[in-house]
PDB file of C-alpha atoms and ligand atoms in Angstrom:
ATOM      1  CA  UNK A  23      14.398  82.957  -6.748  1.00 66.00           C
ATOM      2  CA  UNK A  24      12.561  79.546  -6.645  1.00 82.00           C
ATOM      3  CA  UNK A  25      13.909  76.499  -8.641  1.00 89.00           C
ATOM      4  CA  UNK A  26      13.199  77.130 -12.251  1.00 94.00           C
ATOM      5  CA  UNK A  27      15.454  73.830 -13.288  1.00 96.00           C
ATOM      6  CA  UNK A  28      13.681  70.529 -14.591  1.00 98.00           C
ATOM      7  CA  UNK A  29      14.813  67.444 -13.109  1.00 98.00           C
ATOM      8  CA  UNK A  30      12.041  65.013 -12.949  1.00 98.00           C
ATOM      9  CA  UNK A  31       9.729  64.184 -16.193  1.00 98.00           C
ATOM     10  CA  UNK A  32       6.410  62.511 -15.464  1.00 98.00           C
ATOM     11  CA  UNK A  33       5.323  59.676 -18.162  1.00 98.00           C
ATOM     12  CA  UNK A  34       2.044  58.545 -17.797  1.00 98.00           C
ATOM     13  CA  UNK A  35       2.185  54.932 -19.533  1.00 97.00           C
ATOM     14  CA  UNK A  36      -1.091  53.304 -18.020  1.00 95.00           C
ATOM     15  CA  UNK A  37      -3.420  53.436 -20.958  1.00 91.00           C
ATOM     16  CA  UNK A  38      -4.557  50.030 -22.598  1.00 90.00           C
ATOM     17  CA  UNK A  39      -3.951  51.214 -26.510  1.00 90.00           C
ATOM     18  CA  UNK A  40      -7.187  50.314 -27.331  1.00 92.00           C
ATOM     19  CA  UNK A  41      -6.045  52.018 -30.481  1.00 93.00           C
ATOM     20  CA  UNK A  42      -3.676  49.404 -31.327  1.00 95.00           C
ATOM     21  CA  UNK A  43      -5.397  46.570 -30.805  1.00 96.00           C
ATOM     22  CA  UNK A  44      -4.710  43.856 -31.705  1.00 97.00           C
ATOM     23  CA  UNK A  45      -0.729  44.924 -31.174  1.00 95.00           C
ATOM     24  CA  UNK A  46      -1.380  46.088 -28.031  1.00 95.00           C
ATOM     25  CA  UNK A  47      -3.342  43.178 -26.417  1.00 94.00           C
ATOM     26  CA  UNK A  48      -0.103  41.801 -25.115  1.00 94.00           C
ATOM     27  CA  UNK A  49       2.238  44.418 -25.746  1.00 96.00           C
ATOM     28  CA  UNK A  50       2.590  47.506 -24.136  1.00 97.00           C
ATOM     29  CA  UNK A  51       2.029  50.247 -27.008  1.00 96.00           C
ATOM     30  CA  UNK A  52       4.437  52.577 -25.395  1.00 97.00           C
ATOM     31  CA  UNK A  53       7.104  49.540 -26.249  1.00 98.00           C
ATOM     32  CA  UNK A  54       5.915  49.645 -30.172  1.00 97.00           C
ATOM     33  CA  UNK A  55       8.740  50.698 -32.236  1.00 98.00           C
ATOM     34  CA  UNK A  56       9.569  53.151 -34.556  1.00 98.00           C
ATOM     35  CA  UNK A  57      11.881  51.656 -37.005  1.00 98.00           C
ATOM     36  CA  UNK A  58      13.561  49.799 -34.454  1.00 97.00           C
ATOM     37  CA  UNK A  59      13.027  51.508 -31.002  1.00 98.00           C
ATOM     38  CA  UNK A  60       9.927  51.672 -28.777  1.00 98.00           C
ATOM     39  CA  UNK A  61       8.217  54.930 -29.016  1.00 98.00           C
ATOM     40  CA  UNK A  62       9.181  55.719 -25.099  1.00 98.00           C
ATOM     41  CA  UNK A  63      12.851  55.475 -25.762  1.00 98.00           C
ATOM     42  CA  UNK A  64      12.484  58.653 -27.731  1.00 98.00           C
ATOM     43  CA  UNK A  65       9.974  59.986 -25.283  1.00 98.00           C
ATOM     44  CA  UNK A  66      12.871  59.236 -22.393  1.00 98.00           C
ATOM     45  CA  UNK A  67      16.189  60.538 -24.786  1.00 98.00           C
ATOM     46  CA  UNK A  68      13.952  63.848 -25.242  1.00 98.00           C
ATOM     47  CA  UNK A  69      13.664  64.475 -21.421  1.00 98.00           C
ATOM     48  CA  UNK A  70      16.878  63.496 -20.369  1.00 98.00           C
ATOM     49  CA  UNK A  71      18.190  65.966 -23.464  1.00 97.00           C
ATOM     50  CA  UNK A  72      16.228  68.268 -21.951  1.00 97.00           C
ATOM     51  CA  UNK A  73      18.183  68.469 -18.551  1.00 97.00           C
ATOM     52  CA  UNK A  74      15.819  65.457 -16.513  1.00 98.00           C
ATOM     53  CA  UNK A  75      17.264  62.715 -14.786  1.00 98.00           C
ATOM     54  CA  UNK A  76      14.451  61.056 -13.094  1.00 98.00           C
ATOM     55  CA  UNK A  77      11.466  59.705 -15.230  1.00 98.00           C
ATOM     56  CA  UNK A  78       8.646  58.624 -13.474  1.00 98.00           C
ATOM     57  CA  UNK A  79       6.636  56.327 -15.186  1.00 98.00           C
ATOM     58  CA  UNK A  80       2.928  56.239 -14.422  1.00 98.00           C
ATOM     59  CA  UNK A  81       2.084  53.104 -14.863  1.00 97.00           C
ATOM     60  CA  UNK A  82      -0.909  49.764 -14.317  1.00 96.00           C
ATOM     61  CA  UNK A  83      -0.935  45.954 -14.723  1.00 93.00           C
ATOM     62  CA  UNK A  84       0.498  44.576 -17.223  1.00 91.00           C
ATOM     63  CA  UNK A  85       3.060  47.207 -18.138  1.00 93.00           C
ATOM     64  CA  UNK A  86       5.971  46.076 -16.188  1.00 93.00           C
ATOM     65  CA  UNK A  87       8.011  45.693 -19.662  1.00 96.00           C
ATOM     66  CA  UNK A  88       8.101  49.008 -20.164  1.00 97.00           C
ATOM     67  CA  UNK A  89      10.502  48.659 -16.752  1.00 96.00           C
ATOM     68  CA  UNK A  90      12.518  46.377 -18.409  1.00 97.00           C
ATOM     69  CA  UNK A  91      13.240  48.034 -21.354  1.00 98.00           C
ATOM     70  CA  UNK A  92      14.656  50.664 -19.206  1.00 98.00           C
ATOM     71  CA  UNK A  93      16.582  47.722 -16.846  1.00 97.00           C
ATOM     72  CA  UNK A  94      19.889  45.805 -17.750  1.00 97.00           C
ATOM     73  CA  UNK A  95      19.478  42.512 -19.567  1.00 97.00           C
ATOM     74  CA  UNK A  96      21.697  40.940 -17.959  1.00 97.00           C
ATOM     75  CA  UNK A  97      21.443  37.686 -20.112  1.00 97.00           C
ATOM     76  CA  UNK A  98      21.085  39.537 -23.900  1.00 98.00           C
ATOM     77  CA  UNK A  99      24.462  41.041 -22.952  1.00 97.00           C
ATOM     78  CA  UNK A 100      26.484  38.158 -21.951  1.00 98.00           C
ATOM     79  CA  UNK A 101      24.758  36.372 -25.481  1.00 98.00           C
ATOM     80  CA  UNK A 102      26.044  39.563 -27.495  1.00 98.00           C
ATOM     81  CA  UNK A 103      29.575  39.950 -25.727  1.00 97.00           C
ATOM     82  CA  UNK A 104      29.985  35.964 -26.503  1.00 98.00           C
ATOM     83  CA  UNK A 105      28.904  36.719 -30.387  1.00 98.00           C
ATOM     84  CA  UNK A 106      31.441  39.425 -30.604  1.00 98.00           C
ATOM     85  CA  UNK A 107      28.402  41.939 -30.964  1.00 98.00           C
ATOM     86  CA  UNK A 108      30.055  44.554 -28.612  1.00 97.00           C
ATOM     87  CA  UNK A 109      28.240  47.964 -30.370  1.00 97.00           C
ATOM     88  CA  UNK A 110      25.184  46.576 -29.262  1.00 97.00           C
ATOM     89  CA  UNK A 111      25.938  45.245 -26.429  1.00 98.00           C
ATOM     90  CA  UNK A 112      27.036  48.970 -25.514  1.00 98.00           C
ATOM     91  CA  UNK A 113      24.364  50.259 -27.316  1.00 97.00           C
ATOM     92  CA  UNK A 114      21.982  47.833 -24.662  1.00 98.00           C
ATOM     93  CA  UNK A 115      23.837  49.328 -21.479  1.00 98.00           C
ATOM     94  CA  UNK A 116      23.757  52.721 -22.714  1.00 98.00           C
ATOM     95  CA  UNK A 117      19.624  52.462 -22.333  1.00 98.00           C
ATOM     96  CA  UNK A 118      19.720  50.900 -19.044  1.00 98.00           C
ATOM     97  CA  UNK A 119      22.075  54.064 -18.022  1.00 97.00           C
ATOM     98  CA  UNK A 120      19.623  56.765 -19.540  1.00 97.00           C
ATOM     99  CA  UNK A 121      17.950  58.021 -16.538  1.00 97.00           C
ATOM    100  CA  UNK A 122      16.879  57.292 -12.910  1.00 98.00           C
ATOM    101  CA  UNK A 123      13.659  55.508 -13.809  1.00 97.00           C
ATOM    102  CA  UNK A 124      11.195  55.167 -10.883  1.00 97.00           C
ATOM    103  CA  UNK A 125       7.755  54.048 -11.627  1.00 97.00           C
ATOM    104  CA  UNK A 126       4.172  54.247  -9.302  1.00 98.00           C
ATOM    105  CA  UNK A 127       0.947  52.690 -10.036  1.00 97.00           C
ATOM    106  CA  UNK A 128      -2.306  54.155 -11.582  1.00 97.00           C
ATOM    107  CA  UNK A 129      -4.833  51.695 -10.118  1.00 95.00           C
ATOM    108  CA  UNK A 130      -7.332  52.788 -11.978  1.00 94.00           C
ATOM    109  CA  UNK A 131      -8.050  54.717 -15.063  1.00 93.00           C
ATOM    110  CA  UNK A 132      -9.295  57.721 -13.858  1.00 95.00           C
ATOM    111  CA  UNK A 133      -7.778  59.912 -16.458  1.00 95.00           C
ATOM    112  CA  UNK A 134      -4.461  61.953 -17.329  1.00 96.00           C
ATOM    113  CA  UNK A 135      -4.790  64.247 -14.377  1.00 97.00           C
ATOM    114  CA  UNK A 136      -5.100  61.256 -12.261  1.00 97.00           C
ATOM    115  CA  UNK A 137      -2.239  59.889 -13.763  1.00 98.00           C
ATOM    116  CA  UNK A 138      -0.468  62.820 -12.990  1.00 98.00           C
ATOM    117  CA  UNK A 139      -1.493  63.417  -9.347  1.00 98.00           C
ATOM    118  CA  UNK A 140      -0.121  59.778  -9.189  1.00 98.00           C
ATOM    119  CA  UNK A 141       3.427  61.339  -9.291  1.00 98.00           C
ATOM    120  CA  UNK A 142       3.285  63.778  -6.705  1.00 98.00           C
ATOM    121  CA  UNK A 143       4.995  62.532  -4.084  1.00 98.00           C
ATOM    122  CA  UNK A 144       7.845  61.472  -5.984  1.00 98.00           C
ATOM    123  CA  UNK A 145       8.374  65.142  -7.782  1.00 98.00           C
ATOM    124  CA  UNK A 146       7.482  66.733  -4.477  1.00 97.00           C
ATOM    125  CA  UNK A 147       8.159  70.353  -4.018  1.00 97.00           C
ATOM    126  CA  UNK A 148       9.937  71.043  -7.614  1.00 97.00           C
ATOM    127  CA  UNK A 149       8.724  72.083 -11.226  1.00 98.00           C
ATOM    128  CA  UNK A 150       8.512  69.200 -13.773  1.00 98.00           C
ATOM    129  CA  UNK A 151       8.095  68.108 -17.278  1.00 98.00           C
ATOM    130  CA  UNK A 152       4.590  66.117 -18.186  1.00 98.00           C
ATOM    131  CA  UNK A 153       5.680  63.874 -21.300  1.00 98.00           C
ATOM    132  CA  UNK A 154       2.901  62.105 -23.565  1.00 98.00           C
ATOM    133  CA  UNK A 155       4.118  58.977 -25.393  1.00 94.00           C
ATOM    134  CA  UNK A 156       1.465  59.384 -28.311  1.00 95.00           C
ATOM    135  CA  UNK A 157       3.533  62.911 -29.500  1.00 97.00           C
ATOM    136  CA  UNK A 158       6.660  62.262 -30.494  1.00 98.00           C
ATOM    137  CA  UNK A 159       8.379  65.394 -31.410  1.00 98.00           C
ATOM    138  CA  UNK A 160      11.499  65.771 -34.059  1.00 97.00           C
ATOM    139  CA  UNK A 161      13.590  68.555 -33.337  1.00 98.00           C
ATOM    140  CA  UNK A 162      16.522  70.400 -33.337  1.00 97.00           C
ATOM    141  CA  UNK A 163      16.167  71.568 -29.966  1.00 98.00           C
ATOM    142  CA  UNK A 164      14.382  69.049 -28.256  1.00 98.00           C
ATOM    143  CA  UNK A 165      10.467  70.224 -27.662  1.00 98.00           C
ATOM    144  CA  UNK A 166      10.441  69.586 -23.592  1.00 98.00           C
ATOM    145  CA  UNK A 167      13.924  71.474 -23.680  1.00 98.00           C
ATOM    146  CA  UNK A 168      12.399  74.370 -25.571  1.00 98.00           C
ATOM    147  CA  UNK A 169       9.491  74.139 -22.944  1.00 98.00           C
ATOM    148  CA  UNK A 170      12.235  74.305 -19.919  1.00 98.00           C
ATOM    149  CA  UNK A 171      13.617  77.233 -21.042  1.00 97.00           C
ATOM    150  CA  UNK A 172      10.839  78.774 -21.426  1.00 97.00           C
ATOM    151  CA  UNK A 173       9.901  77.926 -17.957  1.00 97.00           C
ATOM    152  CA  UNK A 174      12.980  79.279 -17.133  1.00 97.00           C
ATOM    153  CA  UNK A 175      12.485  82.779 -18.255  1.00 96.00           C
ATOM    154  CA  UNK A 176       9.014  83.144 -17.258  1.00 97.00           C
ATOM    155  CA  UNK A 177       8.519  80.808 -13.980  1.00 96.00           C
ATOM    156  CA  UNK A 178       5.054  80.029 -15.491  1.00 97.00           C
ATOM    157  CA  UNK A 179       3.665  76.580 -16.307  1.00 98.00           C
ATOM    158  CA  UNK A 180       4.301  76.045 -20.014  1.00 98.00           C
ATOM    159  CA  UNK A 181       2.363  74.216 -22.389  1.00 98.00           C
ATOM    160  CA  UNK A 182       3.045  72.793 -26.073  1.00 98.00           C
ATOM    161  CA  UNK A 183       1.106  74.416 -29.092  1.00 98.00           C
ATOM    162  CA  UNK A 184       0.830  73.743 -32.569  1.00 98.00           C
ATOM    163  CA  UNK A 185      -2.049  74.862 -34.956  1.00 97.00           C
ATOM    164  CA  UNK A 186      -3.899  72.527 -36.186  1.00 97.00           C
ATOM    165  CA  UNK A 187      -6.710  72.527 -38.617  1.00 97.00           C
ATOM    166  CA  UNK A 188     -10.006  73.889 -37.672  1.00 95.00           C
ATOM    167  CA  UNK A 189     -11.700  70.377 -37.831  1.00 95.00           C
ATOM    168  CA  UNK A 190      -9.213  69.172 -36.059  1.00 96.00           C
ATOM    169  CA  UNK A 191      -9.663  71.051 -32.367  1.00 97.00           C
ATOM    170  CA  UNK A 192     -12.305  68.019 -30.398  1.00 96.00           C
ATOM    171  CA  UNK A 193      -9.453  66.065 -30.830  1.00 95.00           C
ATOM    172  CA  UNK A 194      -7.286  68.061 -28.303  1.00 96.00           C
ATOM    173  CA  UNK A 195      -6.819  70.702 -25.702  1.00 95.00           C
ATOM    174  CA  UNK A 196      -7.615  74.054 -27.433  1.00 97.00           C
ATOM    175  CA  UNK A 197      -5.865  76.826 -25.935  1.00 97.00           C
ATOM    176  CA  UNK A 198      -6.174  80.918 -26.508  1.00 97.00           C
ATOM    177  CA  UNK A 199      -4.418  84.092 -25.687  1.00 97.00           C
ATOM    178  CA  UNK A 200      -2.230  87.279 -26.305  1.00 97.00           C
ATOM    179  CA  UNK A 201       0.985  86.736 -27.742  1.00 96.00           C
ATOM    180  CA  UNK A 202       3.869  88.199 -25.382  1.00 96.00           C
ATOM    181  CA  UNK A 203       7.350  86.865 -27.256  1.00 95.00           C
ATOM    182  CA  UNK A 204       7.617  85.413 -30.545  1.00 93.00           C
ATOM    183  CA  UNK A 205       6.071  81.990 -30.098  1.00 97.00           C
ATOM    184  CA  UNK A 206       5.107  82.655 -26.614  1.00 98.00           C
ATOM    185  CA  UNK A 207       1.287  82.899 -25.763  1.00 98.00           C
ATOM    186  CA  UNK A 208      -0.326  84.099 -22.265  1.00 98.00           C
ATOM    187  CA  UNK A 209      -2.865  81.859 -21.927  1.00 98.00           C
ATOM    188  CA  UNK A 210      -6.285  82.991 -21.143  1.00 96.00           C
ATOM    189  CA  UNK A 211      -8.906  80.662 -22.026  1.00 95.00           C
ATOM    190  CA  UNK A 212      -8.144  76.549 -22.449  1.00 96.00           C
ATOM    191  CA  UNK A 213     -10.767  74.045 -23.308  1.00 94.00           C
ATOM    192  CA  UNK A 214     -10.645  69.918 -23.610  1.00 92.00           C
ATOM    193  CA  UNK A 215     -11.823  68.913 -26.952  1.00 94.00           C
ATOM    194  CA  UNK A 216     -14.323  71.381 -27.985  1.00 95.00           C
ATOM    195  CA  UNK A 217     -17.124  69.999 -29.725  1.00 95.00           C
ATOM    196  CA  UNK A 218     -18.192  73.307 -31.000  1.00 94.00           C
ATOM    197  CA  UNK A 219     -16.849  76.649 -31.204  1.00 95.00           C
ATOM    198  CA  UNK A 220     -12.936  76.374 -30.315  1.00 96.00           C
ATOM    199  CA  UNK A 221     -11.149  79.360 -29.022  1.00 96.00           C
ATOM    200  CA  UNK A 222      -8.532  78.836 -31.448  1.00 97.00           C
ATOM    201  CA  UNK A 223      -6.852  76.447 -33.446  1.00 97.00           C
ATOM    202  CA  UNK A 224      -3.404  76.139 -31.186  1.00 98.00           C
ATOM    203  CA  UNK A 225      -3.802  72.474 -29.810  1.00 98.00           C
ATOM    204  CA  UNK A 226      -1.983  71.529 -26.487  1.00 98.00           C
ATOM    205  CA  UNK A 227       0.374  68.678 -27.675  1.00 98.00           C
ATOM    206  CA  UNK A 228       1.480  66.224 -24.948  1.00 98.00           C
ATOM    207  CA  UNK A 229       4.547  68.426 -23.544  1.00 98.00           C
ATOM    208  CA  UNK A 230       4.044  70.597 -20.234  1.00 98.00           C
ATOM    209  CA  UNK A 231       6.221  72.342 -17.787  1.00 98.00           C
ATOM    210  CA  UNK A 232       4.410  72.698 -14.731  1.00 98.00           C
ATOM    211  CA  UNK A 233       5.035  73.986 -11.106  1.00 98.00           C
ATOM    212  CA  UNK A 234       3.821  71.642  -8.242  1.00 97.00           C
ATOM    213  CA  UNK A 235       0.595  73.358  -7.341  1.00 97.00           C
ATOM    214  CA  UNK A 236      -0.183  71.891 -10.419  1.00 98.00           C
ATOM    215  CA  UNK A 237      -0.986  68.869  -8.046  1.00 98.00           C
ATOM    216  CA  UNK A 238      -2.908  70.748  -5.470  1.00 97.00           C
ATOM    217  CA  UNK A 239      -5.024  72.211  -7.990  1.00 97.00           C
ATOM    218  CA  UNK A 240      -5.475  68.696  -9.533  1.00 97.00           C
ATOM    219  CA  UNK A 241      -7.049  67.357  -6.251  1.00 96.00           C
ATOM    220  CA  UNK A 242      -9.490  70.047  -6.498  1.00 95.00           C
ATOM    221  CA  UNK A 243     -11.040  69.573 -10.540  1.00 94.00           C
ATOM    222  CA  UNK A 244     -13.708  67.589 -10.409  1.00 92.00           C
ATOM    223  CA  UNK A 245     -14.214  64.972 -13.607  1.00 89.00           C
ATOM    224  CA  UNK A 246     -14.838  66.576 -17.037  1.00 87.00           C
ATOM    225  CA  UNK A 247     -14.997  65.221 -20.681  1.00 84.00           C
ATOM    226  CA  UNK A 248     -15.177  61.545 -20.321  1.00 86.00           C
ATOM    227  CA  UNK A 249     -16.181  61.607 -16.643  1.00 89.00           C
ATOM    228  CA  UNK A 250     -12.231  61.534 -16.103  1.00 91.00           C
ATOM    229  CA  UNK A 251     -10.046  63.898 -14.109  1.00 94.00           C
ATOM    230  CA  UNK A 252      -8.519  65.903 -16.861  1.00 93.00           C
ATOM    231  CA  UNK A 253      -5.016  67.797 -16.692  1.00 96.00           C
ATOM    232  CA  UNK A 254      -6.877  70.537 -19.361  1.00 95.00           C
ATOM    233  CA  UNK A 255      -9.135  71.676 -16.527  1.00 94.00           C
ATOM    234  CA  UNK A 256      -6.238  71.378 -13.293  1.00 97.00           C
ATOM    235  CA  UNK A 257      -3.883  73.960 -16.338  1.00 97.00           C
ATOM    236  CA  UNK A 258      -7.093  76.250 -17.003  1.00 96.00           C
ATOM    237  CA  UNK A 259      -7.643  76.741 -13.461  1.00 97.00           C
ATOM    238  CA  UNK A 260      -3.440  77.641 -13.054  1.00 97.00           C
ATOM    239  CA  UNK A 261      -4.012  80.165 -15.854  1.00 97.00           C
ATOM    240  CA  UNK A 262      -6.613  81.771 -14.026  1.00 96.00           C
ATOM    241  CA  UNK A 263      -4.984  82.049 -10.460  1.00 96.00           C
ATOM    242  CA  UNK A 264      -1.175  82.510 -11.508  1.00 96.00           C
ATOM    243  CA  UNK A 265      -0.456  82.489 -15.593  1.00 97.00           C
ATOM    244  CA  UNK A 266       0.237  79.738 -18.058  1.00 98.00           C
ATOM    245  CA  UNK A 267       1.934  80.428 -21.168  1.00 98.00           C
ATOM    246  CA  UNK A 268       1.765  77.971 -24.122  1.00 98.00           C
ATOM    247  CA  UNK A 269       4.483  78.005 -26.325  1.00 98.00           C
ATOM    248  CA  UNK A 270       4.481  76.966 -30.011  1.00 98.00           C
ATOM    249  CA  UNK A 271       7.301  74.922 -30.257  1.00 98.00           C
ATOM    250  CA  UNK A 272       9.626  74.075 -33.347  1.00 98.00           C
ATOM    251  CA  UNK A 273      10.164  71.221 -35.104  1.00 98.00           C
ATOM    252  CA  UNK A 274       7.973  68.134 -36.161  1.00 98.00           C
ATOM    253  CA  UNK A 275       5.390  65.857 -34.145  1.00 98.00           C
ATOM    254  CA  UNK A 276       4.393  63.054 -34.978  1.00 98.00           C
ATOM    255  CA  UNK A 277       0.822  61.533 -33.477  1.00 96.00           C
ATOM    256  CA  UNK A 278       2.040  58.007 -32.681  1.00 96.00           C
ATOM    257  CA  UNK A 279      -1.189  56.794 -30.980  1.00 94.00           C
ATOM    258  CA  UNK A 280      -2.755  57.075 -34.027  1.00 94.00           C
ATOM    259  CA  UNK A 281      -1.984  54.418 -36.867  1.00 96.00           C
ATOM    260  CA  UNK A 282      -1.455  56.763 -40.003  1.00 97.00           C
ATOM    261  CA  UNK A 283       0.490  59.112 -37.947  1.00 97.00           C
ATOM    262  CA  UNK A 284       2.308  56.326 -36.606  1.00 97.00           C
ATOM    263  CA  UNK A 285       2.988  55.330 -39.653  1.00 98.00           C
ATOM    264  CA  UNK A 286       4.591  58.361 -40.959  1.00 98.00           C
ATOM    265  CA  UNK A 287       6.348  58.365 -37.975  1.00 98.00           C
ATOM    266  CA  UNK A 288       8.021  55.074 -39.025  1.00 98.00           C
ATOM    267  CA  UNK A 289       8.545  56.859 -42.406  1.00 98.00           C
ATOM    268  CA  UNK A 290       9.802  59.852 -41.416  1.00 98.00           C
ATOM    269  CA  UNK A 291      11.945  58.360 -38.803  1.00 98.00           C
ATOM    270  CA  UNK A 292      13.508  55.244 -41.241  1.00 98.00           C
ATOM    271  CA  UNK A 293      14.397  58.112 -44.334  1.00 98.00           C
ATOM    272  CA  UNK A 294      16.553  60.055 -41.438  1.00 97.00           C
ATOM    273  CA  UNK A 295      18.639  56.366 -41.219  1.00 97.00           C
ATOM    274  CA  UNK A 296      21.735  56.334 -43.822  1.00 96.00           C
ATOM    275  CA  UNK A 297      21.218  52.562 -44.439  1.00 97.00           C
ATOM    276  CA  UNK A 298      17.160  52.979 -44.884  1.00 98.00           C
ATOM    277  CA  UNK A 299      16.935  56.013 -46.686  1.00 97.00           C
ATOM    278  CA  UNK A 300      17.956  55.163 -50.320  1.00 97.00           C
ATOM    279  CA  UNK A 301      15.979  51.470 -50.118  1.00 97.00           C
ATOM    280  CA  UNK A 302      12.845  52.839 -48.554  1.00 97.00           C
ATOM    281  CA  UNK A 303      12.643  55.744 -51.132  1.00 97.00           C
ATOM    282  CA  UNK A 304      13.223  53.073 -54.033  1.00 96.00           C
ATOM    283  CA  UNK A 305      10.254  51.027 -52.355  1.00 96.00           C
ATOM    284  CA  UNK A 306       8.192  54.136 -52.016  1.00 94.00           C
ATOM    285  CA  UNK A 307       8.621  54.790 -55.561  1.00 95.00           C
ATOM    286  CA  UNK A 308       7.383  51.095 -56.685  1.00 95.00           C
ATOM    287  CA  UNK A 309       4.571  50.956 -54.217  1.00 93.00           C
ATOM    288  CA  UNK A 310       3.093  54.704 -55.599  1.00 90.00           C
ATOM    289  CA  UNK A 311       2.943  53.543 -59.409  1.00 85.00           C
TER     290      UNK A 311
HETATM  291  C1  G1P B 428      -4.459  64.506 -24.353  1.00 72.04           C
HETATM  292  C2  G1P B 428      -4.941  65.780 -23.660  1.00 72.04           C
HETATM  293  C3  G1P B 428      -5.266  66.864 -24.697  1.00 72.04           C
HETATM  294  C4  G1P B 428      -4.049  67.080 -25.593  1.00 72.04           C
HETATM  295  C5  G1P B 428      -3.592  65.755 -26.223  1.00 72.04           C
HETATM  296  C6  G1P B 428      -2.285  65.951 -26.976  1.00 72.04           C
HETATM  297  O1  G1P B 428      -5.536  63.943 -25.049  1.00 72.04           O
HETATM  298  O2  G1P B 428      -6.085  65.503 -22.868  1.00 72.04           O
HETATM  299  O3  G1P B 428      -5.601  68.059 -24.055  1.00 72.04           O
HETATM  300  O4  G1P B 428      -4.357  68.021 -26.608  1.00 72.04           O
HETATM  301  O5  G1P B 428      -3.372  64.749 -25.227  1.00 72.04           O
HETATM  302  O6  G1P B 428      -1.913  64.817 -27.681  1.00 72.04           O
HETATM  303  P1  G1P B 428      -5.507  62.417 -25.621  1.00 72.04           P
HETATM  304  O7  G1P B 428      -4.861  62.514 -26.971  1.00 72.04           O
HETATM  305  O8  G1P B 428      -4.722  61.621 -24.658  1.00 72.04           O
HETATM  306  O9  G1P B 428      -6.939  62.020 -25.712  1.00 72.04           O
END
């Protein structure tokens, strides 16, 4: 049987976060935290959790501390071992040690499929994990994981769903199809942000298990909605030559590229912290009256 195991995770990181601005005018918005840790360390802890061990980052100019993050600080951890501070100083290492990361360029912004097709020659001939860094999902089982197993028992590309309300769908990949296992739809129709008439309301969020004619079938699509090469359209052409199944995942996402939802990912993430929980309710309380 071909390799059904997920080793490599592909993180495309080369957006500006024009959404953030003026945060992210300097700052990489991948690198803004939640609570205390950039939005792309939980990105990276999901994949590796889910089995991967390289992370390719796909990223442009001006992103290169998003590297570093992932890099030992060689400096920080001599200051912390002389200041005694040796849980962080582990704590430092242990993010350096995460995974294998490897990082190409996007030169220019020609989309997510671009982005994508960026990575191929590092993931060469092997399925992989697609990660956005705007979802971040909360779950028991981590949501790529519960997308690699699927993968696993099926062999078909596997995409993230979660309803969302019906005014909801332009904002997102709108997939449809039959049901074939609890939580486990055969895709058969997938549009990019439907102005009108969605086929459903099951969104693609930013997690997908894919084989690697994903990348041949990427160098085919020509550019859709925004004039850009779109990962939607290279997916709705794989679930009409082979199968794609979405799969609606459990547990919790949080939109982090928005600024309410990446609020209430700060939130949701600082009342799940033993030494924030009781203050930040007692300040919630005061700040509602
Ligand atoms: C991208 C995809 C879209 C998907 C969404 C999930 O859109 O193009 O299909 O539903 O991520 O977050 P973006 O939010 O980057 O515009």
């Amino acid at each position: 049987m071909e390799n059904r195991t997920i080793r490599k995770a592909v993180i495309p990181a080369a957006g500006l976060g024009t959404r953030f601005l003026p945060a992210t005018k300097a700052v990489p918005k991948e690198l803004l935290p939640i609570v205390d840790t950039p939005t792309i360390q939980y990105i990276v802890a999901e994949a590796v959790a889910a089995g991967v061990r390289d992370v390719i980052l796909v990223v442009a100019r001006g992103k290169e501390s998003i590297v570093d993050h992932f890099d030992i600080a060689a400096e920080l951890e001599a200051h912390l071992e002389r200041t005694g501070k040796h849980e962080l100083k582990k704590q430092m290492r242990s993010i350096a040690q995460m995974a294998n990361v490897i990082t190409v360029r996007q030169q220019e912004p020609l989309g997510l499929g671009h982005a994508v097709l960026c990575a191929r020659d590092v993931v060469g001939d092997e399925p992989f994990v697609v990660m956005l860094g705007d979802d971040v999902i909360d779950a028991k089982v981590p949501g790529a994981k519960q997308l690699a197993d699927c993968y696993a028992r099926h062999g078909l590309g596997t995409v993230a769903l979660m309803e969302v309300p019906r005014e909801e769908t332009p904002m997102y990949g709108i997939a449809a199809g039959s049901e074939i296992e609890p939580r486990t739809v055969r895709v058969d129709r997938l549009v990019e942000k439907p102005k009108q008439d969605p086929p459903s309301n099951l969104a693609v969020i930013g997690r997908y298990v894919l084989p690697p004619r994903i990348f041949q079938v990427l160098e085919q699509v020509h550019p859709g909605v925004g004039g850009e090469i779109q990962l939607t359209d290279a997916l709705a052409v794989l679930a009409r030559e082979e199968g794609l199944l979405g799969y609606r995942f459990e547990g919790d996402r949080y939109d982090a590229g928005d600024r309410l939802g990446y609020l209430k990912a700060n939130l949701a993430f600082a009342l799940k912290r033993p030494e924030l929980a009781g203050p930040l309710r007692e300040l919630m309380k005061e700040m509602s009256r």
